[in-house]
Amino acid sequence: MKLTIQDLRCIRGGRVVFDALSFAMKSGSGVELSGPNGSGKSSLLRMLAGFIPAAAGRIHLEGGDDEASLGEQCHYVGHLNGVKRALSVQENLAFWAEYLGGGDIESALAAFDLESLSHIPAGLLSAGQARRLGLARLALVNRPVWLLDEPSVSLDTGSRKLLSTAISTHINAGGMVIAATHAPLGVKFSHTLKLDAGGQS
Amino acid sequence: MTQAEGTFNRLANPTRFMGLASTILPWLTGLTAILLVAGLYLAFFVAPEDYQQGHTVKIMFIHVPFAWLAMMGYSVIAIASIGSLIWRHPMADVAAKTAAPIGACFTLLALITGSLWGKPMWGTYWVWDARLTSVLLLFFLYLGLMALWQAIEEPSRAGRAAAILAIVGSVNIPIIKFSVDWWNTLHQPASVVKLDGPAIHSSILIPLLIMAAAFTCLFFVLHLMAMRTEVLRRRVQALRLTHVDAAGATQGARA
Amino acid sequence: MSAFMSLIARDLRLAWREGGAISTALGFYLVVVAILPLGLGPDLNLLARIAPGILWVALLLAALLSVDRIFHNDHEDGTLEIIALGPLPLELVAAAKATAHWISIGIPLTLAAPILALLLNLPAEAFWVLVLTMATGTPAISFLGALGAALTLGLGRGGLLLALLILPLYTPVLIFGVAAMNAVITGPSPFLSSYLILCAITLATVVLAPIAAAAALRLNLN
């Protein structure tokens, strides 16, 4: 599987955020996005997920499911957790497993150390626990591309380790990970993509 | 490509539009003035008075064109909205946005002249006549569009949201019109004087058509001027953005 | 269970757990219907005559209170982004959420209407028409509401703006709903013609509104 990005241009609110951005990655590799605030890391991830249309250029996933869009083959973890406060941890995951298609809830709970909390309503979780529940989606439903926007926010050291293990496992199993992060995730990424504030890359 | 070019690119280079507008505008303004003078003269000094309604029939010469423009204004918005949704043409956005207040004004004028006409005819300023009611609902649709434009800050997003609403509205207008007609026939009060009697005599029809043409030209004069202003407004906005970015870049270099 | 059904089931479960929306809508419905006689006077003949109109207008207002929530919560907590990456096209997402709104709000309001009709002295022969027309018209209210909710998503004052955008679009539903009821109570126009037009409006809305709502949702994911 190969993800190719060619001459991508992003315009937000009348400004060119980045332009002529190209890179390619193969399955079993990870890309770390770096750059100052406003350099378009989040915009790039949202564009890959299909939320923002590209002003120019193209994104292509080779060897994936040709029937499905790239968005349907990726996990996007943004600033929000996508957790329903009125549902329990278990019910949150059960819905995603049903809606996104398949998945082993027990192992997802285990991967992010949530087993002991599984019957607690998500509204009672601490910020770090809610983040872990948001991340548990990654382990729950198998999708080849992971788009992570500051995934380690509000995680403590132990939870960060769980995240880096999950990322490493996914890469070793032939997945692709693109992550934007300020704090080091403790994962060896094969490439780093630097985005500058000036819109060049 | 530089950042400034990128920013201006979003206007799809309106230079051609601006040139076209400034060529057409003087001619169109002149035509509007001639038609308006001719139409008003014919309407007030040549056209005969109605044997039933007397002087008040003169209101018709402005009321009917206003009502026609109320509908045409919405059609302009709907067509521009299709252009902005399908071809993503920024000028279509500008056209749709600027047509809304003008159309709303003509709709309001149609309502006001209609109710002023209604006072001597029906003895009351407002009757829930099918036509008045559906024009009132059309006015609400205009208000909704303008409120949506105002509520969303980013122009391109506001443009597309308003375009969706305008198209939904244009699908709905015939249904609303139909249902109001239906509603009116169920509740028809007996005293309402029917307007559509025998065919209109040409001594009234010709001034009416000239007035309609005059106000249609006036609509487009106002619309072109508003579009020009909107383009300039967006250009100022774009220049400000590049200014902010340039300042940010030099500060960044210093730091 | 398909993705469509699981989304409806989740929304219903959330509506049940959170509870607020249903009870607020029902409470509002009751208060509006109860306060109108205080303004109009207790003349039962007058109230009986205008009962269909009052019940329908109050239903529209009560439903409007809750439609802006259709996408709001999912937008705010980031769930909408994840739903958008699921197997369901946004058109069906909008349809599923509007259906859930109809089940959780539209049906309770419809069932509450006959009880409120007692307060207004609605003729007994009109009770079945009341429930039938409301059960037919409320899906259109939910689906148009979903469109309005998608257009005003993420805006401050969203609720007020939504009312301005959507109420004019509700007029055909209101007119034919009331007309069908009046046909049974006072005649002379046949019930079936008004009722069938109401059915047609609802069917067209259920098909077309999700398409427009999905276009508006795409804008908001930007």
XYZ file of C-alpha atoms in Angstrom:
678
model
C 0.000 0.000 0.000
C 1.275 3.427 -0.846
C 0.011 6.887 -0.027
C 1.027 9.596 -2.497
C 0.494 13.295 -2.090
C 1.241 15.555 -5.017
C 1.449 19.344 -5.196
C -1.132 19.803 -2.491
C -2.325 23.324 -1.850
C -4.381 24.451 1.092
C -6.180 27.783 1.350
C -7.884 28.748 4.603
C -9.769 31.981 5.160
C -8.182 33.602 2.111
C -4.655 32.605 3.081
C -2.428 30.047 1.449
C -1.501 27.749 4.314
C 0.802 25.529 2.299
C 1.442 24.969 -1.356
C 3.140 22.444 -3.625
C 3.341 19.903 -0.824
C 4.415 16.471 -2.044
C 5.407 13.292 -0.307
C 4.874 9.573 -0.491
C 4.852 6.842 2.121
C 4.620 3.070 2.029
C 2.831 0.738 4.357
C 4.772 0.049 7.512
C 6.066 3.572 7.852
C 5.320 6.653 9.879
C 5.606 10.358 9.164
C 5.987 12.961 11.834
C 4.719 16.432 10.949
C 6.605 19.263 12.503
C 6.411 23.003 12.195
C 5.255 26.040 14.119
C 1.635 26.836 14.910
C -0.327 27.844 11.843
C 1.963 25.995 9.464
C -0.886 23.756 8.413
C -0.265 20.491 10.257
C -3.859 20.189 11.325
C -5.108 21.380 7.933
C -3.022 18.722 6.181
C -4.429 15.977 8.398
C -7.990 17.220 7.894
C -7.390 17.397 4.168
C -6.159 13.800 4.120
C -9.262 12.744 6.048
C -11.342 14.504 3.390
C -12.862 17.225 5.595
C -11.181 20.064 3.694
C -11.155 19.972 -0.095
C -7.709 20.487 -1.607
C -7.361 23.770 -3.503
C -4.971 22.006 -5.888
C -3.058 18.763 -6.144
C -4.085 15.218 -5.393
C -4.055 12.562 -2.717
C -3.968 8.941 -3.730
C -3.923 5.696 -1.792
C -2.613 2.860 -3.878
C -3.474 -0.722 -3.012
C -6.266 0.158 -0.633
C -9.957 -0.471 -1.044
C -10.785 1.170 -4.362
C -14.479 1.311 -3.505
C -13.931 3.374 -0.385
C -12.627 6.917 -0.047
C -9.423 7.589 1.841
C -11.499 8.937 4.709
C -13.179 5.556 5.134
C -9.799 3.860 5.355
C -8.309 6.078 7.991
C -8.665 6.933 11.624
C -8.624 10.604 12.415
C -7.849 11.689 15.952
C -8.291 15.422 16.361
C -8.468 17.736 19.312
C -11.870 16.395 20.329
C -12.335 12.884 21.627
C -15.683 12.037 20.085
C -16.836 10.533 23.362
C -20.498 10.522 24.419
C -20.725 11.500 28.053
C -24.061 9.809 28.665
C -22.816 6.414 27.473
C -20.497 4.141 29.397
C -16.978 3.429 28.149
C -18.114 0.037 26.921
C -21.162 1.502 25.139
C -19.065 4.161 23.451
C -16.802 1.527 21.980
C -19.709 -0.766 21.150
C -21.281 1.981 19.049
C -18.071 2.648 17.139
C -17.576 -1.068 16.578
C -21.078 -1.326 15.125
C -20.978 1.885 13.159
C -17.474 1.669 11.755
C -17.694 -2.074 11.199
C -16.405 -4.910 13.376
C -13.799 -4.790 16.079
C -12.867 -6.434 19.339
C -13.980 -4.263 22.245
C -12.119 -6.268 24.914
C -8.746 -5.901 23.237
C -9.324 -2.205 22.560
C -10.091 -1.708 26.254
C -6.936 -3.621 27.121
C -4.757 -1.693 24.677
C -5.539 1.574 26.413
C -5.898 0.200 29.928
C -9.608 0.931 30.223
C -10.876 -2.498 31.389
C -11.481 -1.390 34.951
C -13.508 1.607 33.729
C -15.636 -0.172 31.155
C -18.970 0.336 32.932
C -18.354 3.897 34.076
C -20.292 6.637 32.214
C -17.822 8.530 30.055
C -18.950 11.818 31.556
C -17.228 10.872 34.811
C -13.833 10.176 33.242
C -10.858 12.473 33.784
C -9.414 14.316 30.783
C -6.666 11.749 30.358
C -9.069 8.801 30.623
C -11.451 10.387 28.107
C -8.525 10.891 25.736
C -7.606 7.230 26.099
C -11.185 6.279 25.301
C -10.985 8.444 22.190
C -7.753 6.736 21.195
C -9.146 3.256 21.855
C -10.954 3.585 18.526
C -7.569 3.071 16.879
C -7.229 -0.383 18.354
C -10.925 -1.177 17.992
C -11.436 -0.908 14.248
C -8.712 -1.896 11.875
C -7.956 0.834 9.357
C -4.679 1.151 7.463
C -4.034 4.895 7.802
C -3.896 6.730 11.108
C -4.037 10.516 11.125
C -3.139 11.789 14.572
C -3.340 15.432 15.558
C -1.578 15.990 18.879
C -2.659 12.562 20.131
C -0.739 12.741 23.396
C -2.503 15.838 24.745
C -3.599 15.369 28.377
C -2.010 11.913 28.619
C 0.310 11.045 31.507
C 3.594 9.193 31.003
C 2.095 5.758 31.398
C -0.705 6.395 28.925
C 1.747 7.944 26.492
C 3.598 4.659 26.522
C 0.383 2.808 25.639
C -0.098 5.174 22.713
C 3.453 4.728 21.442
C 3.080 0.958 21.727
C -0.143 1.120 19.729
C 1.503 3.256 17.055
C 4.563 0.999 16.824
C 2.395 -2.107 16.626
C 0.334 -0.553 13.851
C 3.423 0.424 11.857
C 5.020 -2.992 12.316
C 1.808 -4.630 11.156
C 2.063 -2.730 7.886
C -0.031 0.330 8.713
C 0.696 3.978 8.045
C 0.780 6.699 10.644
C 0.927 10.447 10.090
C 1.182 12.350 13.327
C 1.469 16.000 14.235
C 2.882 16.463 17.676
C 4.691 18.917 19.871
C 5.772 16.468 22.530
C 7.870 13.505 21.356
C 5.742 10.377 21.135
C 8.598 7.981 21.772
C 8.115 6.303 18.424
C 10.750 6.148 15.738
C 9.158 7.675 12.663
C 10.794 6.891 9.361
C 10.317 10.425 8.010
C 9.801 13.918 9.299
C 7.890 16.430 7.245
C 8.653 20.020 8.098
C 5.991 22.604 7.372
C 7.045 26.246 7.539
C 4.892 29.180 8.443
C 5.622 30.693 5.024
C 3.675 27.993 3.271
C 6.677 26.147 1.838
C 7.690 22.636 2.678
C 3.264 31.558 -6.848
C 3.351 34.165 -4.138
C 0.944 34.474 -1.307
C -0.627 37.653 -2.659
C -1.440 35.961 -5.947
C -2.953 33.077 -4.065
C -5.160 35.392 -2.102
C -6.342 37.287 -5.141
C -6.907 34.076 -6.982
C -9.955 33.458 -4.841
C -11.748 36.284 -6.562
C -11.267 34.436 -9.873
C -9.740 37.613 -11.209
C -12.729 39.951 -11.219
C -10.875 42.535 -13.336
C -12.889 41.519 -16.357
C -16.103 41.906 -14.410
C -15.032 45.290 -13.096
C -14.218 46.479 -16.627
C -17.477 45.156 -17.972
C -19.444 46.724 -15.142
C -17.973 50.176 -15.666
C -18.687 50.001 -19.421
C -22.279 48.894 -18.995
C -23.280 50.953 -15.977
C -23.493 54.448 -17.564
C -25.567 53.136 -20.480
C -27.830 51.116 -18.246
C -28.302 54.027 -15.877
C -29.257 56.275 -18.792
C -31.687 53.691 -20.151
C -33.245 53.330 -16.695
C -33.750 57.095 -16.417
C -35.355 57.373 -19.875
C -37.676 54.417 -19.274
C -38.611 55.652 -15.834
C -39.480 59.166 -17.070
C -41.429 57.797 -20.031
C -43.228 55.239 -17.916
C -44.170 57.698 -15.178
C -45.423 60.233 -17.740
C -47.564 57.624 -19.489
C -48.810 56.221 -16.223
C -49.819 59.514 -14.651
C -50.876 61.684 -17.588
C -51.874 59.358 -20.394
C -53.320 56.212 -18.870
C -57.040 56.517 -18.088
C -58.369 56.307 -14.587
C -60.273 53.275 -13.542
C -63.995 53.927 -13.370
C -64.191 52.006 -10.096
C -60.908 52.794 -8.393
C -60.216 56.331 -9.565
C -56.724 57.689 -8.823
C -55.724 54.763 -6.702
C -55.247 52.590 -9.742
C -51.992 54.519 -10.368
C -50.355 52.575 -7.529
C -50.579 49.568 -9.767
C -47.926 51.058 -12.059
C -45.314 50.743 -9.334
C -46.825 47.904 -7.332
C -46.888 45.372 -10.153
C -43.238 46.003 -11.184
C -42.167 45.700 -7.543
C -43.962 42.395 -7.192
C -42.369 41.174 -10.420
C -38.902 42.206 -9.189
C -39.496 40.474 -5.861
C -39.758 37.224 -7.769
C -37.033 38.025 -10.280
C -34.647 38.929 -7.457
C -35.087 35.507 -5.930
C -34.586 33.865 -9.318
C -31.312 35.781 -9.742
C -30.206 34.519 -6.332
C -31.235 30.945 -7.146
C -29.388 30.928 -10.488
C -26.298 32.522 -8.944
C -26.462 29.967 -6.133
C -26.423 27.087 -8.594
C -23.380 28.734 -10.197
C -21.657 29.076 -6.872
C -22.391 25.505 -5.744
C -21.558 23.738 -9.001
C -18.774 25.840 -10.495
C -17.618 27.383 -7.233
C -17.317 30.660 -9.075
C -16.644 33.462 -6.575
C -18.469 36.020 -8.732
C -21.608 33.881 -8.413
C -21.251 34.202 -4.637
C -20.944 37.949 -4.980
C -23.972 38.102 -7.275
C -26.120 36.021 -4.916
C -25.085 37.943 -1.834
C -25.695 41.391 -3.305
C -28.993 40.491 -4.970
C -30.565 39.514 -1.630
C -30.919 42.959 -0.008
C -32.068 44.518 -3.297
C -34.655 41.804 -3.847
C -35.763 42.109 -0.218
C -36.224 45.863 -0.666
C -38.404 45.402 -3.740
C -40.378 42.716 -1.920
C -40.967 45.038 1.006
C -41.969 47.827 -1.398
C -44.383 45.455 -3.119
C -45.930 44.642 0.264
C -46.163 48.299 1.271
C -47.638 49.505 -2.031
C -49.943 46.507 -2.009
C -51.325 47.354 1.400
C -51.610 51.071 0.535
C -53.599 50.036 -2.498
C -55.623 47.684 -0.366
C -56.798 50.418 2.004
C -59.105 52.187 -0.491
C -60.001 48.959 -2.275
C -60.622 46.599 0.606
C -61.045 49.146 3.364
C -58.125 47.714 5.293
C -54.354 47.810 5.009
C -53.889 44.114 5.139
C -55.975 41.228 3.929
C -54.811 37.646 3.992
C -55.111 37.476 0.261
C -53.235 34.595 -1.372
C -50.897 36.895 -3.273
C -50.043 39.169 -0.365
C -49.481 36.184 1.895
C -47.157 34.383 -0.451
C -45.172 37.592 -1.071
C -44.912 37.986 2.702
C -43.494 34.470 2.973
C -41.084 35.285 0.137
C -39.955 38.275 2.173
C -39.244 35.938 5.117
C -37.133 33.744 2.845
C -35.113 36.819 1.850
C -34.650 37.735 5.516
C -33.437 34.223 6.298
C -30.886 34.359 3.491
C -29.562 37.721 4.621
C -29.387 36.596 8.246
C -27.428 33.502 7.239
C -24.960 35.614 5.240
C -24.511 37.800 8.255
C -24.110 34.985 10.767
C -21.249 33.166 9.031
C -17.998 35.049 9.080
C -15.952 33.383 6.377
C -17.283 34.595 3.005
C -16.756 31.380 1.052
C -18.508 29.285 3.689
C -21.292 31.817 4.085
C -21.684 31.844 0.308
C -22.139 28.133 0.026
C -24.431 27.827 3.039
C -26.615 30.619 1.652
C -26.553 28.953 -1.770
C -27.876 25.711 -0.268
C -30.627 27.616 1.505
C -31.492 29.619 -1.613
C -31.867 26.480 -3.711
C -33.971 24.798 -1.028
C -36.053 27.959 -0.954
C -36.528 28.027 -4.701
C -37.710 24.409 -4.655
C -40.091 25.407 -1.893
C -41.510 28.603 -3.360
C -43.904 26.850 -5.775
C -45.047 24.553 -2.953
C -45.567 27.492 -0.617
C -47.415 29.392 -3.333
C -49.614 26.381 -4.047
C -50.392 25.802 -0.393
C -51.197 29.451 0.255
C -53.563 29.451 -2.746
C -55.206 26.329 -1.378
C -55.438 27.823 2.086
C -56.942 30.990 0.637
C -59.636 29.235 -1.347
C -60.681 27.441 1.845
C -60.954 30.674 3.795
C -61.860 33.071 1.006
C -63.790 36.011 2.467
C -66.583 37.038 0.105
C -65.878 40.770 0.111
C -62.489 40.749 -1.594
C -62.570 42.492 -4.940
C -61.043 40.351 -7.621
C -58.352 42.148 -9.548
C -58.245 40.014 -12.628
C -61.398 41.176 -14.350
C -61.492 41.557 -18.099
C -58.233 41.718 -20.048
C -56.213 44.839 -19.353
C -56.662 47.540 -21.948
C -53.536 48.510 -23.917
C -53.662 52.104 -22.639
C -52.867 50.651 -19.215
C -50.828 47.669 -20.331
C -48.206 49.665 -22.282
C -47.290 52.064 -19.447
C -47.242 49.081 -17.107
C -44.804 47.196 -19.324
C -42.582 50.278 -19.661
C -42.561 50.719 -15.895
C -41.728 47.047 -15.450
C -38.821 47.397 -17.892
C -37.638 50.553 -16.117
C -37.605 48.933 -12.705
C -35.955 45.804 -14.084
C -33.162 48.016 -15.450
C -33.010 49.780 -12.091
C -32.618 46.420 -10.381
C -29.640 45.569 -12.548
C -28.067 49.006 -12.109
C -28.290 48.600 -8.345
C -27.136 45.003 -8.552
C -24.073 45.822 -10.671
C -23.152 48.666 -8.347
C -23.560 46.466 -5.286
C -21.488 43.721 -6.892
C -18.746 46.211 -7.680
C -18.744 47.398 -4.088
C -18.627 43.842 -2.803
C -15.652 43.006 -5.041
C -13.829 46.090 -3.795
C -14.699 45.181 -0.213
C -13.247 41.731 -0.657
C -10.165 43.155 -2.317
C -9.581 45.402 0.675
C -10.008 42.371 2.906
C -7.455 40.433 0.837
C -4.974 43.312 0.948
C -5.367 43.517 4.721
C -4.697 39.797 5.009
C -1.507 40.051 2.945
C -0.497 43.033 5.061
C -0.978 41.043 8.252
C 0.949 38.113 6.801
C 3.823 40.355 5.676
C 4.031 41.937 9.124
C 3.991 38.467 10.663
C 6.822 37.346 8.369
C 9.116 40.286 9.225
C 8.421 39.831 12.916
C 9.206 36.158 12.524
C 12.471 36.991 10.769
C 13.456 39.409 13.512
C 12.710 36.885 16.228
C -26.987 -4.167 12.651
C -26.333 -1.769 9.793
C -24.523 1.500 10.371
C -27.754 3.388 9.653
C -29.689 1.499 12.306
C -26.869 1.682 14.838
C -26.768 5.465 14.460
C -30.525 5.716 15.052
C -30.283 3.352 18.020
C -27.470 5.377 19.553
C -29.344 8.656 19.122
C -32.463 7.192 20.694
C -30.465 5.841 23.594
C -28.825 9.242 24.100
C -32.192 11.008 23.881
C -33.557 8.608 26.482
C -30.564 8.941 28.819
C -30.298 12.697 28.575
C -34.066 13.044 28.690
C -34.089 16.829 28.683
C -35.086 17.374 25.069
C -38.262 15.289 25.192
C -39.559 16.699 28.449
C -38.729 20.281 27.441
C -40.555 19.886 24.125
C -43.584 18.293 25.788
C -43.637 20.895 28.548
C -43.367 23.711 26.049
C -46.163 22.226 23.961
C -48.415 22.051 26.987
C -47.626 25.586 28.133
C -48.192 27.165 24.709
C -51.512 25.393 24.223
C -52.584 26.253 27.761
C -51.634 29.909 27.571
C -53.510 30.678 24.352
C -57.018 30.400 25.903
C -55.829 32.850 28.532
C -55.260 35.336 25.732
C -58.296 34.401 23.678
C -60.899 33.928 26.380
C -62.518 30.711 27.605
C -65.209 30.544 24.918
C -65.268 26.827 24.171
C -66.948 27.288 20.800
C -64.218 29.642 19.630
C -61.499 27.354 21.004
C -63.015 24.314 19.317
C -63.069 26.167 16.026
C -59.415 27.224 16.147
C -58.112 24.140 17.986
C -56.525 22.534 14.877
C -54.557 25.697 14.147
C -53.434 26.142 17.756
C -52.370 22.513 18.118
C -50.373 22.633 14.879
C -48.669 25.972 15.461
C -47.742 24.989 19.010
C -46.393 21.681 17.698
C -44.169 23.526 15.192
C -42.816 25.787 17.909
C -42.217 22.903 20.315
C -40.410 20.933 17.624
C -38.318 23.973 16.669
C -36.985 24.113 20.224
C -35.273 20.790 19.812
C -34.247 20.589 16.143
C -31.136 22.718 16.549
C -29.771 19.976 18.812
C -29.876 17.384 16.021
C -26.245 17.868 15.047
C -25.085 20.247 17.744
C -23.875 17.754 20.362
C -22.113 15.524 17.861
C -20.428 18.573 16.371
C -19.305 19.885 19.708
C -17.693 16.717 21.034
C -16.056 15.705 17.749
C -18.308 12.704 17.120
C -19.534 14.149 13.822
C -16.007 13.991 12.358
C -15.725 10.316 13.178
C -19.222 9.607 11.895
C -18.255 11.342 8.644
C -15.387 8.864 8.243
C -17.735 5.921 8.610
C -19.262 3.809 5.873
C -22.449 5.882 5.726
C -22.671 8.792 3.247
C -23.527 12.061 4.978
C -26.931 12.078 3.270
C -27.852 8.918 5.164
C -26.259 10.244 8.343
C -28.572 13.249 8.124
C -31.540 10.973 7.387
C -30.703 8.708 10.329
C -30.380 11.590 12.756
C -33.589 13.214 11.517
C -35.389 9.875 11.887
C -34.105 9.557 15.438
C -35.363 13.073 16.135
C -38.768 12.172 14.749
C -38.999 9.059 16.902
C -37.803 10.785 20.045
C -39.641 14.132 19.668
C -42.154 13.938 16.824
C -43.965 10.844 18.068
C -44.253 11.970 21.717
C -45.598 15.356 20.587
C -48.103 13.606 18.305
C -49.245 11.390 21.150
C -49.548 14.339 23.526
C -51.723 16.287 21.074
C -55.032 14.468 21.812
C -54.636 15.178 25.519
C -54.096 18.854 24.824
C -57.009 18.761 22.374
C -59.282 18.010 25.347
C -58.345 21.393 26.793
C -59.454 23.057 23.583
C -62.737 21.203 23.251
C -61.772 19.666 19.903
C -64.762 17.730 18.501
C -64.480 14.031 19.235
C -64.653 12.985 15.585
C -61.464 14.954 14.901
C -59.203 13.120 17.352
C -58.169 10.383 14.971
C -57.458 12.948 12.217
C -55.375 14.951 14.657
C -53.126 11.989 15.414
C -53.070 10.827 11.802
C -52.139 14.209 10.281
C -49.542 14.893 12.947
C -47.979 11.469 12.557
C -47.800 12.203 8.828
C -46.538 15.760 9.095
C -43.968 15.459 11.884
C -41.375 13.595 9.767
C -41.297 16.610 7.427
C -40.792 18.842 10.465
C -37.857 16.735 11.687
C -36.215 16.460 8.274
C -36.534 20.165 7.429
C -35.326 20.871 10.946
C -32.262 18.730 10.336
C -31.518 20.829 7.271
C -31.797 24.024 9.286
C -29.687 22.547 12.071
C -26.975 21.600 9.571
C -26.975 25.096 8.058
C -26.676 26.858 11.406
C -24.249 24.377 12.982
C -21.553 26.008 15.056
C -23.046 29.505 14.877
C -23.845 31.519 17.949
C -27.559 32.443 18.144
C -28.082 29.303 16.050
C -31.510 28.628 17.519
C -33.026 31.990 16.632
C -31.534 31.999 13.170
C -32.827 28.476 12.658
C -36.378 29.600 13.419
C -36.117 32.394 10.868
C -34.768 30.034 8.197
C -37.093 27.113 8.775
C -40.489 28.474 9.807
C -41.355 29.790 6.305
C -40.501 26.343 4.933
C -42.916 24.774 7.427
C -45.953 26.652 6.058
C -47.071 23.970 3.557
C -47.036 21.310 6.297
C -48.992 23.601 8.588
C -51.544 24.546 5.951
C -52.312 21.024 4.784
C -52.214 19.548 8.273
C -54.796 22.034 9.493
C -56.792 21.813 6.249
C -57.108 18.040 6.579
C -58.400 18.430 10.129
C -60.836 21.174 9.236
C -62.124 19.078 6.365
C -63.312 16.509 8.879
C -64.610 18.981 11.457
C -66.363 21.579 9.308
C -66.090 20.428 5.710
C -66.876 21.051 2.938
C -63.571 20.258 1.211
C -62.737 16.543 1.125
C -60.328 15.233 3.738
C -58.425 12.989 1.409
C -57.187 15.658 -0.995
C -55.539 17.726 1.763
C -54.219 14.644 3.478
C -52.670 13.180 0.348
C -50.900 16.453 -0.415
C -49.552 16.410 3.149
C -48.253 12.884 2.497
C -46.620 14.044 -0.728
C -44.920 16.974 1.013
C -43.588 14.701 3.738
C -42.299 12.125 1.263
C -40.572 14.764 -0.859
C -39.027 16.347 2.228
C -37.766 13.035 3.570
C -36.036 12.366 0.252
C -34.702 15.832 -0.551
C -33.866 17.475 2.777
C -31.053 15.032 3.688
C -29.278 15.876 0.428
C -29.220 19.576 1.256
C -28.413 18.842 4.905
C -25.423 16.720 3.871
C -24.110 19.547 1.694
C -24.377 21.881 4.668
C -22.652 19.356 6.959
C -19.736 19.104 4.538
C -19.290 22.853 4.833
C -19.152 22.575 8.582
C -16.520 19.862 8.651
C -14.233 22.208 6.769
